[in-house]
Coordinates of C-alpha atoms and ligand atoms in Angstrom, one line a residue:
M26 CA -16.9 15.3 10.9
K27 CA -19.9 13.2 10.9
L28 CA -19.5 9.8 9.3
R29 CA -22.1 9.3 6.8
N30 CA -22.6 7.1 3.7
T31 CA -21.1 8.5 0.6
N32 CA -20.3 7.5 -2.8
W33 CA -18.0 8.9 -5.2
N34 CA -16.2 7.9 -8.6
Y35 CA -12.7 9.3 -8.2
P36 CA -10.3 7.7 -9.2
T37 CA -12.8 4.7 -9.3
T38 CA -16.3 4.0 -7.7
I39 CA -16.1 4.2 -4.0
W40 CA -18.7 3.4 -1.6
F41 CA -17.8 4.8 1.8
G42 CA -19.6 4.4 5.1
A43 CA -19.8 2.3 8.2
G44 CA -21.5 -1.0 7.5
R45 CA -21.1 -0.6 3.7
I46 CA -19.9 -4.3 3.7
N47 CA -23.7 -5.1 3.5
D48 CA -23.9 -3.7 0.0
L49 CA -21.3 -6.3 -1.2
P50 CA -24.2 -8.3 -3.1
L51 CA -24.9 -5.1 -4.8
S52 CA -21.5 -4.4 -5.9
C53 CA -21.5 -7.9 -7.5
Q54 CA -24.6 -7.1 -9.4
K55 CA -23.6 -3.7 -10.6
M56 CA -20.3 -5.3 -11.7
G57 CA -22.1 -8.3 -13.5
I58 CA -20.3 -10.9 -11.0
K59 CA -22.6 -14.0 -10.5
K60 CA -19.7 -16.2 -8.9
P61 CA -17.2 -14.4 -7.2
L62 CA -13.9 -15.7 -6.0
L63 CA -13.4 -14.1 -2.7
V64 CA -9.4 -13.7 -2.1
T65 CA -8.0 -13.0 1.2
D66 CA -4.9 -14.0 3.3
K67 CA -4.2 -16.8 5.7
G68 CA -4.3 -14.6 8.8
L69 CA -7.6 -12.8 7.9
V70 CA -9.6 -15.8 6.9
K71 CA -10.1 -17.0 10.5
L72 CA -11.5 -13.4 11.4
D73 CA -15.1 -12.6 11.9
I74 CA -15.1 -10.0 9.4
I75 CA -14.6 -12.6 6.7
E76 CA -17.3 -14.8 8.2
D77 CA -19.7 -11.7 8.1
A78 CA -18.9 -11.0 4.3
K79 CA -19.4 -14.5 3.5
R80 CA -22.8 -14.8 5.4
I81 CA -24.0 -11.6 3.5
L82 CA -23.0 -13.3 0.3
K83 CA -24.7 -16.4 1.3
E84 CA -27.9 -14.5 2.4
A85 CA -28.0 -12.9 -0.9
G86 CA -27.9 -16.1 -2.7
I87 CA -24.6 -15.5 -4.4
D88 CA -22.5 -18.7 -5.2
F89 CA -18.9 -18.2 -4.3
T90 CA -15.7 -19.8 -3.0
V91 CA -12.7 -18.3 -0.9
Y92 CA -9.1 -18.5 -1.6
S93 CA -6.7 -17.8 1.1
D94 CA -3.2 -19.2 0.3
V95 CA -1.6 -15.6 0.1
Q96 CA 1.6 -14.9 2.1
G97 CA 2.6 -11.8 3.5
N98 CA 4.4 -10.9 0.6
P99 CA 2.6 -12.6 -2.1
T100 CA 4.5 -15.1 -4.4
E101 CA 4.2 -16.0 -8.1
A102 CA 2.9 -19.5 -6.7
N103 CA 0.0 -17.9 -4.5
V104 CA -1.1 -16.2 -7.8
L105 CA -0.9 -19.1 -10.1
N106 CA -2.6 -21.5 -7.6
G107 CA -5.4 -18.9 -7.2
V108 CA -5.8 -18.7 -11.0
A109 CA -6.0 -22.5 -11.0
H110 CA -8.6 -22.2 -8.3
Y111 CA -10.6 -19.6 -10.1
A112 CA -10.8 -21.6 -13.2
K113 CA -11.5 -25.0 -11.7
N114 CA -14.5 -23.3 -9.9
G115 CA -15.9 -21.5 -12.7
H116 CA -15.8 -18.0 -11.4
D117 CA -16.4 -14.6 -13.2
G118 CA -15.0 -12.2 -10.8
V119 CA -12.9 -11.5 -7.8
I120 CA -13.3 -9.8 -4.5
A121 CA -10.2 -8.5 -2.9
F122 CA -10.8 -8.7 0.6
G123 CA -7.8 -7.6 2.9
G124 CA -4.6 -5.5 3.3
G125 CA -2.3 -5.2 0.6
S126 CA -0.9 -8.6 0.2
A127 CA -4.5 -10.0 -0.4
M128 CA -5.5 -7.3 -2.5
D129 CA -2.4 -7.4 -4.6
A130 CA -2.8 -11.1 -5.0
A131 CA -6.5 -10.8 -5.9
K132 CA -5.8 -8.1 -8.5
T133 CA -3.2 -10.3 -10.0
I134 CA -5.4 -13.3 -10.0
A135 CA -8.0 -11.2 -11.8
L136 CA -5.4 -10.1 -14.6
M137 CA -4.1 -13.7 -15.1
S138 CA -7.6 -15.6 -14.9
G139 CA -8.0 -15.5 -18.9
Q140 CA -4.2 -15.0 -20.2
S141 CA -1.8 -17.2 -22.2
R142 CA 1.3 -15.3 -21.2
S143 CA 3.2 -15.8 -18.3
L144 CA 2.9 -13.7 -15.0
W145 CA 6.3 -11.8 -15.4
D146 CA 5.4 -10.8 -19.0
F147 CA 3.4 -8.1 -17.3
E148 CA 6.0 -6.7 -15.1
D149 CA 5.7 -3.0 -15.1
V150 CA 8.4 -2.4 -17.7
G151 CA 7.7 -0.4 -21.0
E152 CA 4.6 -1.5 -22.8
N153 CA 4.4 -4.9 -21.3
W154 CA 0.8 -4.3 -20.3
T155 CA -0.4 -3.8 -23.8
H156 CA 0.3 -7.5 -24.5
A157 CA -2.6 -8.5 -22.1
D158 CA -5.7 -10.0 -23.5
I159 CA -8.2 -7.3 -22.0
N160 CA -11.0 -9.8 -22.2
G161 CA -9.0 -12.1 -20.0
I162 CA -9.2 -9.7 -16.9
A163 CA -11.8 -10.5 -14.3
P164 CA -13.7 -7.6 -12.9
I165 CA -12.8 -6.9 -9.3
I166 CA -14.4 -5.5 -6.1
A167 CA -12.0 -4.3 -3.6
I168 CA -12.5 -4.1 0.1
P169 CA -9.5 -2.8 2.1
T170 CA -9.1 -4.0 5.8
T171 CA -6.2 -1.9 6.6
A172 CA -5.3 1.6 6.0
G173 CA -2.1 1.7 4.4
T174 CA -1.5 0.2 1.1
G175 CA -4.2 2.0 -1.0
S176 CA -3.9 -1.0 -3.5
E177 CA -7.7 -0.7 -3.6
V178 CA -7.2 2.2 -5.8
G179 CA -4.2 1.2 -7.7
R180 CA -3.5 -0.3 -11.1
A181 CA -0.6 -2.4 -10.0
S182 CA 0.4 -5.1 -7.7
V183 CA 3.7 -6.1 -6.0
I184 CA 4.5 -9.8 -6.3
L185 CA 7.7 -11.6 -5.0
D186 CA 9.8 -13.3 -7.5
E187 CA 11.3 -16.1 -5.3
K188 CA 13.8 -17.2 -7.6
L189 CA 15.7 -13.8 -8.0
Q190 CA 14.6 -12.7 -4.3
T191 CA 13.0 -9.5 -5.6
K192 CA 9.6 -7.8 -5.8
K193 CA 8.3 -7.1 -9.3
I194 CA 5.6 -4.5 -10.1
I195 CA 2.9 -6.2 -12.3
F196 CA 0.7 -3.5 -14.0
H197 CA -2.4 -3.2 -16.2
P198 CA -4.9 -0.3 -16.0
K199 CA -7.8 -3.0 -15.8
M200 CA -6.4 -4.0 -12.5
L201 CA -8.0 -0.9 -11.1
P202 CA -11.1 -2.5 -9.1
G203 CA -14.4 -1.5 -10.5
I204 CA -15.8 -1.0 -7.2
V205 CA -14.2 -0.2 -3.7
I206 CA -15.9 -0.6 -0.6
I207 CA -14.6 1.5 2.1
D208 CA -16.1 0.4 5.7
P209 CA -14.4 1.6 8.5
E210 CA -16.1 -1.1 11.0
L211 CA -14.0 -3.6 9.0
T212 CA -10.6 -2.1 10.5
V213 CA -11.9 -1.7 14.1
G214 CA -10.3 -5.1 15.3
L215 CA -6.9 -4.4 13.6
P216 CA -4.0 -4.7 16.3
A217 CA -2.6 -1.1 17.3
H218 CA 0.9 -2.1 15.8
I219 CA -0.5 -3.0 12.4
T220 CA -2.6 0.1 12.5
A221 CA 0.5 2.1 13.1
W222 CA 2.8 0.2 10.4
T223 CA 0.1 0.3 7.8
G224 CA -0.8 4.1 8.5
V225 CA 2.7 5.0 8.3
D226 CA 3.0 3.4 5.0
A227 CA 0.2 5.5 3.8
M228 CA 2.0 8.6 5.0
V229 CA 5.3 7.5 3.3
H230 CA 3.0 7.1 -0.1
A231 CA 1.9 10.6 0.2
I232 CA 5.1 12.2 1.1
E233 CA 7.0 10.4 -1.5
A234 CA 4.6 11.3 -4.1
Y235 CA 4.7 15.0 -2.8
I236 CA 8.3 15.3 -3.2
A237 CA 8.8 13.4 -6.3
P238 CA 10.1 15.7 -9.0
G239 CA 7.7 16.4 -11.9
Y240 CA 4.8 18.7 -12.6
H241 CA 1.5 16.9 -11.1
P242 CA -0.2 19.5 -9.0
M243 CA -3.3 17.3 -8.8
A244 CA -1.1 14.5 -7.0
E245 CA 0.5 16.9 -5.0
G246 CA -2.9 18.5 -3.8
I247 CA -4.3 15.0 -2.8
A248 CA -0.8 13.9 -1.2
I249 CA -0.7 17.2 1.0
E250 CA -4.4 16.5 2.2
A251 CA -3.8 12.9 2.9
I252 CA -0.6 13.7 5.1
R253 CA -2.7 16.2 6.9
M254 CA -5.4 13.7 7.6
I255 CA -3.0 11.0 8.7
A256 CA -1.1 13.3 10.9
K257 CA -4.4 14.0 12.6
Y258 CA -6.2 10.6 12.8
L259 CA -3.2 7.8 13.0
P260 CA -2.7 8.5 16.6
R261 CA -6.4 8.4 17.4
A262 CA -6.8 5.1 15.5
F263 CA -3.8 3.9 17.1
N264 CA -4.9 4.7 20.6
N265 CA -8.4 3.8 20.2
G266 CA -9.2 1.2 17.6
S267 CA -12.8 1.5 18.1
D268 CA -12.8 5.2 16.9
L269 CA -14.7 4.9 13.6
E270 CA -14.2 8.4 12.4
A271 CA -10.4 8.1 12.7
R272 CA -10.6 4.6 11.1
G273 CA -12.8 6.0 8.2
Q274 CA -10.4 9.0 7.8
M275 CA -7.3 6.6 7.6
L276 CA -9.1 4.3 5.0
V277 CA -9.8 7.4 2.8
A278 CA -6.2 8.9 3.2
A279 CA -4.5 5.6 2.4
S280 CA -6.7 5.5 -0.7
M281 CA -5.6 9.1 -1.4
G282 CA -1.8 8.2 -0.7
A283 CA -2.1 5.5 -3.4
T284 CA -3.7 8.0 -5.8
A285 CA -1.0 10.3 -5.3
F286 CA 1.8 8.1 -6.1
Q287 CA 1.0 7.7 -9.6
K288 CA 3.4 10.6 -9.5
G289 CA 6.2 8.4 -8.3
L290 CA 7.7 6.9 -5.1
G291 CA 11.4 7.4 -3.8
S292 CA 14.1 5.8 -1.8
V293 CA 12.1 4.8 1.2
H294 CA 10.2 2.4 -1.2
S295 CA 13.5 1.5 -3.3
I296 CA 14.9 0.0 -0.2
A297 CA 11.9 -1.3 1.6
H298 CA 11.0 -3.5 -1.4
Q299 CA 14.5 -5.1 -1.3
L300 CA 14.4 -5.6 2.5
G301 CA 10.8 -7.1 2.1
A302 CA 12.2 -9.6 -0.3
I303 CA 15.5 -10.6 1.6
Y304 CA 14.4 -10.5 5.2
N305 CA 10.5 -11.2 4.6
K306 CA 9.6 -8.1 7.0
E307 CA 6.5 -6.0 6.9
H308 CA 6.5 -3.1 4.5
G309 CA 4.9 -0.7 6.4
L310 CA 7.4 -1.5 9.5
L311 CA 10.3 -0.8 7.0
N312 CA 9.0 2.1 5.5
A313 CA 8.1 3.6 8.8
I314 CA 12.1 3.1 9.7
L315 CA 13.6 4.3 6.8
L316 CA 11.5 7.6 6.3
P317 CA 13.7 10.0 8.4
Y318 CA 16.7 8.9 6.8
A319 CA 15.4 9.4 3.2
L320 CA 14.1 12.8 4.3
K321 CA 17.4 13.8 5.5
Q322 CA 19.3 12.4 2.6
N323 CA 16.7 14.2 0.3
K324 CA 17.1 17.5 2.3
P325 CA 18.7 19.7 -0.6
A326 CA 16.1 19.0 -2.9
I327 CA 12.8 19.1 -0.6
E328 CA 13.3 22.2 1.6
E329 CA 10.6 24.5 -0.1
K330 CA 8.1 21.5 -0.1
M331 CA 8.9 20.6 3.4
G332 CA 8.6 24.4 4.4
Y333 CA 4.8 24.2 3.1
L334 CA 4.2 20.8 4.6
S335 CA 5.3 22.1 7.9
K336 CA 2.7 24.9 7.8
V337 CA 0.1 22.5 6.7
L338 CA 0.6 20.3 9.8
E339 CA 0.9 23.6 11.9
L340 CA 4.4 22.7 13.3
Q341 CA 6.2 25.5 15.4
K342 CA 9.3 25.4 13.1
H343 CA 9.4 25.0 9.3
G344 CA 11.6 23.1 7.1
T345 CA 13.0 19.7 6.3
D346 CA 14.5 19.4 10.0
A347 CA 11.3 20.3 11.4
I348 CA 9.3 17.6 9.6
I349 CA 12.0 15.2 10.3
E350 CA 11.6 16.1 14.2
Y351 CA 7.8 15.7 13.9
I352 CA 8.2 12.2 12.1
L353 CA 10.6 10.9 14.9
Q354 CA 8.1 12.1 17.5
L355 CA 5.3 10.3 15.7
R356 CA 7.1 7.2 15.6
K357 CA 7.9 7.3 19.1
E358 CA 4.3 7.7 20.0
L359 CA 3.4 4.9 17.8
N360 CA 6.1 2.5 19.3
I361 CA 7.9 2.2 16.0
P362 CA 11.8 1.5 16.3
H363 CA 14.5 4.0 15.1
T364 CA 16.8 1.5 13.5
L365 CA 16.7 -1.6 11.3
K366 CA 19.0 -3.1 13.6
E367 CA 16.3 -3.2 16.3
I368 CA 14.2 -5.6 13.8
G369 CA 17.1 -8.0 12.9
I370 CA 18.5 -6.4 9.8
N371 CA 22.3 -5.9 9.8
D372 CA 24.4 -4.3 7.0
D373 CA 26.1 -7.5 5.7
E374 CA 24.2 -7.1 2.5
A375 CA 24.6 -3.6 2.2
K376 CA 26.4 -3.5 -1.2
R377 CA 23.9 -5.6 -2.8
I378 CA 21.1 -3.8 -1.4
G379 CA 22.4 -0.4 -2.8
K380 CA 22.6 -2.0 -6.1
T381 CA 19.3 -3.7 -6.3
A382 CA 17.5 -0.6 -4.8
F383 CA 19.0 1.5 -7.5
L384 CA 17.1 -0.6 -9.9
D385 CA 13.9 -0.4 -8.1
P386 CA 11.2 1.4 -10.2
S387 CA 10.7 3.7 -7.4
T388 CA 14.2 5.2 -7.6
P389 CA 14.0 7.2 -10.8
S390 CA 11.1 9.2 -9.3
N391 CA 13.0 10.1 -5.8
A392 CA 13.0 13.7 -5.0
M393 CA 16.6 14.1 -6.3
P394 CA 18.8 11.4 -8.4
L395 CA 20.6 8.9 -6.4
N396 CA 23.2 6.1 -7.3
A397 CA 23.5 2.8 -5.8
D398 CA 26.3 4.1 -3.4
D399 CA 23.8 6.9 -2.1
L400 CA 21.2 4.3 -1.4
E401 CA 23.7 1.8 0.2
K402 CA 24.6 5.0 2.4
L403 CA 21.0 5.3 3.3
F404 CA 20.5 1.6 4.2
R405 CA 23.5 1.8 6.4
A406 CA 22.4 4.9 8.3
A407 CA 18.9 3.3 8.9
V408 CA 20.7 0.1 10.2
K409 CA 22.8 2.2 12.7
G410 CA 20.4 4.8 13.3
D411 CA 22.8 7.4 12.3
L412 CA 21.0 10.3 10.7
N413 CA 23.9 12.5 11.0
S414 CA 25.9 10.4 8.4
L415 CA 23.7 11.6 5.9
Ligands
ZN529 ZN1 4.2 1.3 0.5

């Protein structure tokens, strides 16, 4: 496939192509934003890609400021400080620039920029979102710099509640960015291990959405194609970071994974959310380690779907075991460890993790019903590396 500039409007307006970052001023104009707040994270703020974005805005005569006090797992304080910065400088829109952390923080700052209620009032429970003042939500432009989270096409964010040591999902339909700029040149400098972790996260989104129960052929179709694209292009992007075609395809596949997971996620995310909150480890890395164990545990419920997926991936054998074998091989190729123990997580907190994972919003959409004991068992297996215990 030759990369060329393309625009489409599903599930939101997407401007795709190498060098499309140059259209950032145009996107502000289209969204009616005159003074954007550019939100990014602490690591990114020092990089050339941010300097370029700032230069492009300056040259277009757009007045803006930058907010980058965002941790890897963004917290309530990161959001509230951002809201204060937004108000103090008189902004009228948000540019979410970065990976999942920056984008989730940015989207939440946009939500909270004009609300009188507190942040946790908008946790994704029941009809909470209907209590938001819709006119108090700032317009959002999103520019992903990793191919994983897909937060650029999502209507929710994950924010850490430090008091309860738990991650909460904040949701509002207007948190969906109005314009997304997908520019593969922005991910060229991404280190190989981040490429691997975020890329497998995107794959997990697509796999968990595909095997989630429920009737949603649209989401399943998108999920299957995303998995196929990631299987093809992730090793290429990992081995050669400058491969623009692979970078572009991975960015689009990550957006597709997030589009698909409106259908639901599953036990990989249920547990990864808890471990991210307790041990402050990277979300993608946790998911990448957990994936084969979750597939093994779900095997009774997913055999038929895994049979189809293995044909799509042109594997020699078909079924869940074949997919697990494929994932183990892919992980090896991407230098991803096989056990949680290797990244310093032991099973001291297994009971608690089983219980809180059960309450995670991803659990009800797991491929088959799981209780807290099942999730504890899954976690223990991933700590030890014992696929056969499941
Ligand atoms: Zn994820």
